[in-house]
């Protein structure tokens, strides 16, 4: 029932964060996990260091080095130094500096020999090769997910007799018995009622189909949640909030590992096929980032540098959207606008290339069978008119209101899941929601079909031979009366259309309510398709209303002059498209990338202005209720250390108000550049939980020398004890350039200047906090030291800033759980 290695959504049972605790090992989205995977840098207590140290000591003995040899990590680098612990923030400045030094060394060597020159060329080319591999792998996986999800979704309704592996559409392709009116019916495809009872008509057949639909929905959802729980707890959810946090410099070991990739790919197919109100688009971004992270291990440049790896992950986020929607340009803009924290020009070009490769791969697989990249391709024939901007803006207002309402309701529900016993029973929760969804969805044909099919149906423009209920208009007396091109003139609504409108209105209410409790469950769940479905339904309803208004009021001043009788004035499918963009914009607060994704998705290039108007209106309206999008809200809910670049810091506080220690606190824990013994340093490290320590000239002067990380300090001392004979607890630890003279009978000193950051970022105690926050955002700092006339006063970490911002916004500062 309760598995500690699973996304339970609860932080109970973990040690509570205290003011001096910078490295809380807390669960991600509620999971406390064993990070023994080999996907990333090994933790401190692995055998690699012992193996390295024993071989080094043997080498030292062979070379005749006695006990007086000084070990300097700068000259003799240790494995593990410069790496990071789990749930910690990387030092962007140090990582970029390491990469510049590496590049400078390769460039200098390339002038000396042909081999070095070839190495330099391969190093420069490795980034493009990596992007090619990421694009190919992500495109292939996305194509497989699309095909498998389509097949399993159709399996809930029946099975193909000529081959169970065919979905409904493929099964009926070669059938000679299928008619245009009943294109979905063919003898080769049989419903479960036909297989079991031998007939597809009557109440009993309906009940059999109904029960089989619920059975398959429960089976798929049970398999999805069980696989996630058993093998990869990080495969649950959308993944975009965590990707954003990782791209800002946070480390979550295993989140982008191979097990997460395998399980997310399988369970995404199952979750989408179960009929739950979720999409595969957000999780595909997570899948693409997993591919990128795994492939990074093939290239030393990216494997050993966390900042360089994040450049690749930014490009992978673009690839994810490219394969999810068939929108490569929109994917690049999505990564730039919504996900990435650091996005240099080089990453823009590489994202473009990777998105191109991924889109080409997906197009080659052709998962939709329409020789196009997208499922929602539309061909609207009637141009839009200026008067229609009013209903488009109205859809924008609806999208903004729905977005704000959805975020508040969903966060409230997710918080309830975290803080109550509901979070202890994830499997039961998923099964109950799946059963409820299937039970209520089946009677309504618009909720029974998958989200992608529903949107495709709503975007569709009625043609002369269309048999859809949404095209149930009364036929005019003069059947030759058509509009522009192949489209029909506006017609009065018939009985079929009125039935469809009632069903759509019920579907709208159902989708709005069920999506709130579905997003955030312990299965892979995207939000793009459900949000677009809500908007598309609302847009289609408004579009049909406008169409009927225009038909019955041709002579009114609104329509006079541009909408004459017998003309095709209003396109309801366009309203559905605009509504979909408005609702998705209201939930995610995307603008530029959303408009580009929408016109790439539909091919509706001439409808950019309506899309822009609706998207901008929806953002303004939603921002009036709160500036956070759904992903930022989930980041805050989970307590990740994410400094939102879009958020303004308007308070007039100074660094001295935010830094630690406070006036009433004990003095800051520091190391001196000489005079401390190994035993004293170890005692200081063990008695505190800080992730690093400032190094000062002496306790009296407090003049700053540098900064040393806790992890580097522990690794260096541990290795020195094994490698350097004579290092004991009484040995001096020195951070100076030249080793001090020691007595003949004294143990040799341990020189650790090589692991010290000689240029830590400092600000004075009177620096305004808005400037300090900007420095943290733009340089990606983990910590910043505060000085007064050159003397060390205190330290500010990213967590201190986030806690301070939470206090200003009247939120609980202890909700920031990581650093």
PDB file of N, CA and C in Angstrom, residues 675-710:
ATOM      1  N   UNK A 675      46.715  26.715  10.083  1.00  0.00           N
ATOM      2  CA  UNK A 675      46.538  26.678  11.541  1.00  0.00           C
ATOM      3  C   UNK A 675      45.524  25.658  12.009  1.00  0.00           C
ATOM      4  N   UNK A 676      44.638  25.164  11.094  1.00  0.00           N
ATOM      5  CA  UNK A 676      43.660  24.150  11.483  1.00  0.00           C
ATOM      6  C   UNK A 676      44.207  22.761  11.160  1.00  0.00           C
ATOM      7  N   UNK A 677      43.886  21.802  11.997  1.00  0.00           N
ATOM      8  CA  UNK A 677      44.325  20.425  11.752  1.00  0.00           C
ATOM      9  C   UNK A 677      43.233  19.659  11.002  1.00  0.00           C
ATOM     10  N   UNK A 678      43.622  18.481  10.486  1.00  0.00           N
ATOM     11  CA  UNK A 678      42.667  17.625   9.782  1.00  0.00           C
ATOM     12  C   UNK A 678      41.516  17.254  10.708  1.00  0.00           C
ATOM     13  N   UNK A 679      41.828  16.954  11.960  1.00  0.00           N
ATOM     14  CA  UNK A 679      40.802  16.590  12.937  1.00  0.00           C
ATOM     15  C   UNK A 679      39.823  17.717  13.180  1.00  0.00           C
ATOM     16  N   UNK A 680      40.336  18.947  13.278  1.00  0.00           N
ATOM     17  CA  UNK A 680      39.457  20.107  13.497  1.00  0.00           C
ATOM     18  C   UNK A 680      38.547  20.350  12.288  1.00  0.00           C
ATOM     19  N   UNK A 681      39.108  20.188  11.085  1.00  0.00           N
ATOM     20  CA  UNK A 681      38.306  20.380   9.867  1.00  0.00           C
ATOM     21  C   UNK A 681      37.211  19.325   9.802  1.00  0.00           C
ATOM     22  N   UNK A 682      37.560  18.071  10.074  1.00  0.00           N
ATOM     23  CA  UNK A 682      36.565  16.994  10.034  1.00  0.00           C
ATOM     24  C   UNK A 682      35.474  17.206  11.074  1.00  0.00           C
ATOM     25  N   UNK A 683      35.866  17.683  12.255  1.00  0.00           N
ATOM     26  CA  UNK A 683      34.880  17.949  13.312  1.00  0.00           C
ATOM     27  C   UNK A 683      33.914  19.052  12.887  1.00  0.00           C
ATOM     28  N   UNK A 684      34.462  20.089  12.220  1.00  0.00           N
ATOM     29  CA  UNK A 684      33.620  21.197  11.751  1.00  0.00           C
ATOM     30  C   UNK A 684      32.625  20.703  10.686  1.00  0.00           C
ATOM     31  N   UNK A 685      33.114  19.869   9.767  1.00  0.00           N
ATOM     32  CA  UNK A 685      32.258  19.355   8.699  1.00  0.00           C
ATOM     33  C   UNK A 685      31.154  18.479   9.274  1.00  0.00           C
ATOM     34  N   UNK A 686      31.508  17.626  10.241  1.00  0.00           N
ATOM     35  CA  UNK A 686      30.521  16.708  10.829  1.00  0.00           C
ATOM     36  C   UNK A 686      29.476  17.424  11.671  1.00  0.00           C
ATOM     37  N   UNK A 687      29.843  18.546  12.271  1.00  0.00           N
ATOM     38  CA  UNK A 687      28.914  19.250  13.172  1.00  0.00           C
ATOM     39  C   UNK A 687      27.958  20.174  12.432  1.00  0.00           C
ATOM     40  N   UNK A 688      28.148  20.353  11.129  1.00  0.00           N
ATOM     41  CA  UNK A 688      27.267  21.234  10.349  1.00  0.00           C
ATOM     42  C   UNK A 688      26.745  20.493   9.118  1.00  0.00           C
ATOM     43  N   UNK A 689      25.771  21.095   8.450  1.00  0.00           N
ATOM     44  CA  UNK A 689      25.205  20.519   7.227  1.00  0.00           C
ATOM     45  C   UNK A 689      25.417  21.447   6.029  1.00  0.00           C
ATOM     46  N   UNK A 690      26.331  22.405   6.154  1.00  0.00           N
ATOM     47  CA  UNK A 690      26.546  23.352   5.058  1.00  0.00           C
ATOM     48  C   UNK A 690      27.168  22.666   3.856  1.00  0.00           C
ATOM     49  N   UNK A 691      26.863  23.190   2.670  1.00  0.00           N
ATOM     50  CA  UNK A 691      27.417  22.600   1.447  1.00  0.00           C
ATOM     51  C   UNK A 691      28.790  23.174   1.102  1.00  0.00           C
ATOM     52  N   UNK A 692      29.253  24.175   1.833  1.00  0.00           N
ATOM     53  CA  UNK A 692      30.575  24.737   1.585  1.00  0.00           C
ATOM     54  C   UNK A 692      30.993  25.654   2.720  1.00  0.00           C
ATOM     55  N   UNK A 693      32.289  26.007   2.729  1.00  0.00           N
ATOM     56  CA  UNK A 693      32.820  26.834   3.812  1.00  0.00           C
ATOM     57  C   UNK A 693      33.711  27.934   3.250  1.00  0.00           C
ATOM     58  N   UNK A 694      33.532  29.190   3.710  1.00  0.00           N
ATOM     59  CA  UNK A 694      34.468  30.246   3.321  1.00  0.00           C
ATOM     60  C   UNK A 694      35.823  29.993   3.993  1.00  0.00           C
ATOM     61  N   UNK A 695      36.898  30.377   3.302  1.00  0.00           N
ATOM     62  CA  UNK A 695      38.256  30.275   3.871  1.00  0.00           C
ATOM     63  C   UNK A 695      38.742  31.693   4.139  1.00  0.00           C
ATOM     64  N   UNK A 696      39.170  31.958   5.385  1.00  0.00           N
ATOM     65  CA  UNK A 696      39.627  33.305   5.770  1.00  0.00           C
ATOM     66  C   UNK A 696      41.082  33.248   6.207  1.00  0.00           C
ATOM     67  N   UNK A 697      41.724  34.425   6.290  1.00  0.00           N
ATOM     68  CA  UNK A 697      43.126  34.494   6.709  1.00  0.00           C
ATOM     69  C   UNK A 697      43.271  33.977   8.139  1.00  0.00           C
ATOM     70  N   UNK A 698      42.431  34.489   9.042  1.00  0.00           N
ATOM     71  CA  UNK A 698      42.436  34.021  10.430  1.00  0.00           C
ATOM     72  C   UNK A 698      41.087  34.339  11.052  1.00  0.00           C
ATOM     73  N   UNK A 699      40.812  33.723  12.190  1.00  0.00           N
ATOM     74  CA  UNK A 699      39.539  33.969  12.886  1.00  0.00           C
ATOM     75  C   UNK A 699      39.433  35.417  13.330  1.00  0.00           C
ATOM     76  N   UNK A 700      40.578  36.042  13.622  1.00  0.00           N
ATOM     77  CA  UNK A 700      40.556  37.439  14.099  1.00  0.00           C
ATOM     78  C   UNK A 700      40.316  38.417  12.952  1.00  0.00           C
ATOM     79  N   UNK A 701      41.041  38.241  11.840  1.00  0.00           N
ATOM     80  CA  UNK A 701      40.942  39.229  10.753  1.00  0.00           C
ATOM     81  C   UNK A 701      39.681  39.028   9.907  1.00  0.00           C
ATOM     82  N   UNK A 702      39.246  37.774   9.701  1.00  0.00           N
ATOM     83  CA  UNK A 702      38.077  37.435   8.874  1.00  0.00           C
ATOM     84  C   UNK A 702      38.210  37.973   7.440  1.00  0.00           C
ATOM     85  N   UNK A 703      39.471  38.178   6.979  1.00  0.00           N
ATOM     86  CA  UNK A 703      39.683  38.593   5.581  1.00  0.00           C
ATOM     87  C   UNK A 703      39.484  37.380   4.672  1.00  0.00           C
ATOM     88  N   UNK A 704      38.690  37.555   3.631  1.00  0.00           N
ATOM     89  CA  UNK A 704      38.294  36.436   2.786  1.00  0.00           C
ATOM     90  C   UNK A 704      39.426  36.000   1.861  1.00  0.00           C
ATOM     91  N   UNK A 705      39.646  34.662   1.771  1.00  0.00           N
ATOM     92  CA  UNK A 705      40.648  34.107   0.869  1.00  0.00           C
ATOM     93  C   UNK A 705      39.980  33.353  -0.282  1.00  0.00           C
ATOM     94  N   UNK A 706      38.962  32.555   0.037  1.00  0.00           N
ATOM     95  CA  UNK A 706      38.282  31.771  -0.994  1.00  0.00           C
ATOM     96  C   UNK A 706      37.115  30.995  -0.419  1.00  0.00           C
ATOM     97  N   UNK A 707      36.663  29.995  -1.188  1.00  0.00           N
ATOM     98  CA  UNK A 707      35.510  29.192  -0.764  1.00  0.00           C
ATOM     99  C   UNK A 707      35.769  27.749  -1.168  1.00  0.00           C
ATOM    100  N   UNK A 708      35.472  26.804  -0.271  1.00  0.00           N
ATOM    101  CA  UNK A 708      35.706  25.393  -0.579  1.00  0.00           C
ATOM    102  C   UNK A 708      34.416  24.611  -0.338  1.00  0.00           C
ATOM    103  N   UNK A 709      34.098  23.678  -1.246  1.00  0.00           N
ATOM    104  CA  UNK A 709      32.867  22.897  -1.135  1.00  0.00           C
ATOM    105  C   UNK A 709      33.054  21.724  -0.179  1.00  0.00           C
ATOM    106  N   UNK A 710      32.024  21.427   0.565  1.00  0.00           N
ATOM    107  CA  UNK A 710      32.041  20.337   1.545  1.00  0.00           C
ATOM    108  C   UNK A 710      32.433  19.003   0.890  1.00  0.00           C
TER     109      UNK A 710
END
